[in-house]
Amino acid sequence: MAFHNTLGAWGEERAARFLMNKGYTLHELNWYHEHLEIDIIAEWFGELIFVEVKTRSNEDFKDAKDAVNLEKQEHLIKAAHAYMSLHQLDAPFRFDIITIVGSPEDYEIKHYRHAFTRESWEAEKKYQRETR
């Protein structure tokens, strides 16, 4: 397995432990459906949390959370709706990002709650179209 794949798998496992230690209930790790994927699906007091995990050895070129660009956000939104439809869920939900920067020996973890919403994504897409 390539180093970035190993680092990514370690980061997702670390993020899941982080959430469990904070009291979240984990429902899924690496949920897949067709071409859709969600790193972690958790619950916090009845609210579904769809989590994108970004693990980097460093942030020399870009902040880890900035890797969750509009294309990735759109993918997560579609995946979340597919998950809720397949499981016939009608519950409040949000999108979070967890970043882990460093190595298993020395790392920093950050949790960005309510990292984006469908409405913020749609507003940004509209802005980009209008400013072309």
XYZ file of C-alpha atoms in Angstrom, residues 7-129:
123
model
C -1.432 7.635 6.198
C -5.021 8.226 5.102
C -6.278 4.976 6.658
C -4.441 5.798 9.885
C -5.987 9.293 9.877
C -9.511 7.983 9.412
C -9.048 5.534 12.277
C -7.621 8.313 14.468
C -10.540 10.622 13.573
C -13.061 7.893 14.465
C -11.414 7.418 17.865
C -11.391 11.188 18.385
C -15.146 11.377 17.757
C -15.898 8.391 20.000
C -13.846 9.976 22.792
C -15.994 13.108 22.420
C -19.183 11.065 22.844
C -20.247 10.648 19.220
C -21.865 7.378 18.140
C -20.253 5.931 15.028
C -22.557 4.441 12.400
C -20.221 3.870 9.450
C -16.551 4.012 8.520
C -15.723 4.312 4.822
C -19.307 4.007 3.637
C -19.551 3.344 -0.105
C -22.468 3.279 -2.508
C -21.744 3.086 -6.219
C -19.250 5.933 -6.819
C -20.131 7.756 -3.582
C -18.067 7.575 -0.394
C -18.178 9.074 3.077
C -15.255 8.675 5.480
C -17.265 8.665 8.714
C -20.957 8.790 9.514
C -21.639 9.509 13.151
C -24.434 10.764 15.359
C -24.489 13.471 17.993
C -27.701 13.765 20.014
C -29.941 12.733 17.104
C -28.067 14.719 14.441
C -26.290 12.797 11.683
C -22.739 13.936 11.086
C -21.099 13.298 7.707
C -17.357 13.654 8.183
C -14.621 14.134 5.611
C -11.176 13.304 6.997
C -8.062 14.882 5.510
C -4.714 13.565 6.689
C -1.472 15.222 5.670
C 2.119 14.760 6.762
C 2.459 18.558 6.609
C 0.698 21.670 5.375
C 3.627 23.231 3.550
C 1.627 23.847 0.379
C -2.009 24.012 1.496
C -4.128 23.741 4.632
C -5.566 20.236 4.896
C -9.142 21.521 5.201
C -8.776 23.467 1.944
C -8.566 20.110 0.141
C -12.328 19.855 0.683
C -13.056 22.028 -2.329
C -16.434 22.636 -3.979
C -16.183 19.458 -6.051
C -15.531 17.375 -2.932
C -18.347 19.164 -1.081
C -20.758 18.378 -3.919
C -19.697 14.724 -3.784
C -20.296 14.609 -0.005
C -23.699 16.260 -0.314
C -24.777 13.696 -2.921
C -23.402 10.853 -0.808
C -25.198 12.089 2.315
C -28.510 12.314 0.481
C -27.985 8.810 -0.931
C -27.219 7.455 2.549
C -30.302 9.067 4.056
C -32.509 7.885 1.187
C -31.217 4.305 1.299
C -31.757 4.146 5.059
C -35.063 6.065 4.880
C -33.828 8.657 7.369
C -35.359 12.035 7.989
C -33.094 13.575 10.601
C -31.125 16.777 11.014
C -27.609 16.498 9.626
C -24.415 18.445 9.127
C -21.067 18.215 7.370
C -17.844 18.273 9.387
C -14.193 18.115 8.423
C -11.487 16.570 10.570
C -7.878 17.293 9.681
C -4.897 15.404 10.991
C -1.472 16.811 10.246
C 1.756 15.067 11.169
C 2.699 11.468 11.766
C 1.463 8.763 14.141
C 4.232 9.823 16.527
C 3.413 13.547 16.499
C 0.239 15.007 15.022
C -2.374 17.722 15.413
C -6.076 17.030 15.002
C -8.683 19.705 14.261
C -12.449 19.284 14.090
C -14.372 21.772 11.955
C -18.047 21.427 12.894
C -20.615 22.696 10.378
C -17.756 23.032 7.878
C -20.158 23.715 5.035
C -23.835 23.462 4.182
C -25.677 22.736 0.988
C -26.743 26.383 0.960
C -23.179 27.685 1.295
C -22.054 25.349 -1.472
C -24.832 26.548 -3.794
C -24.049 30.209 -3.015
C -20.356 29.711 -3.813
C -21.168 27.953 -7.107
C -23.472 30.851 -8.067
C -20.765 33.378 -7.195
C -18.205 31.532 -9.320
C -20.575 31.468 -12.298
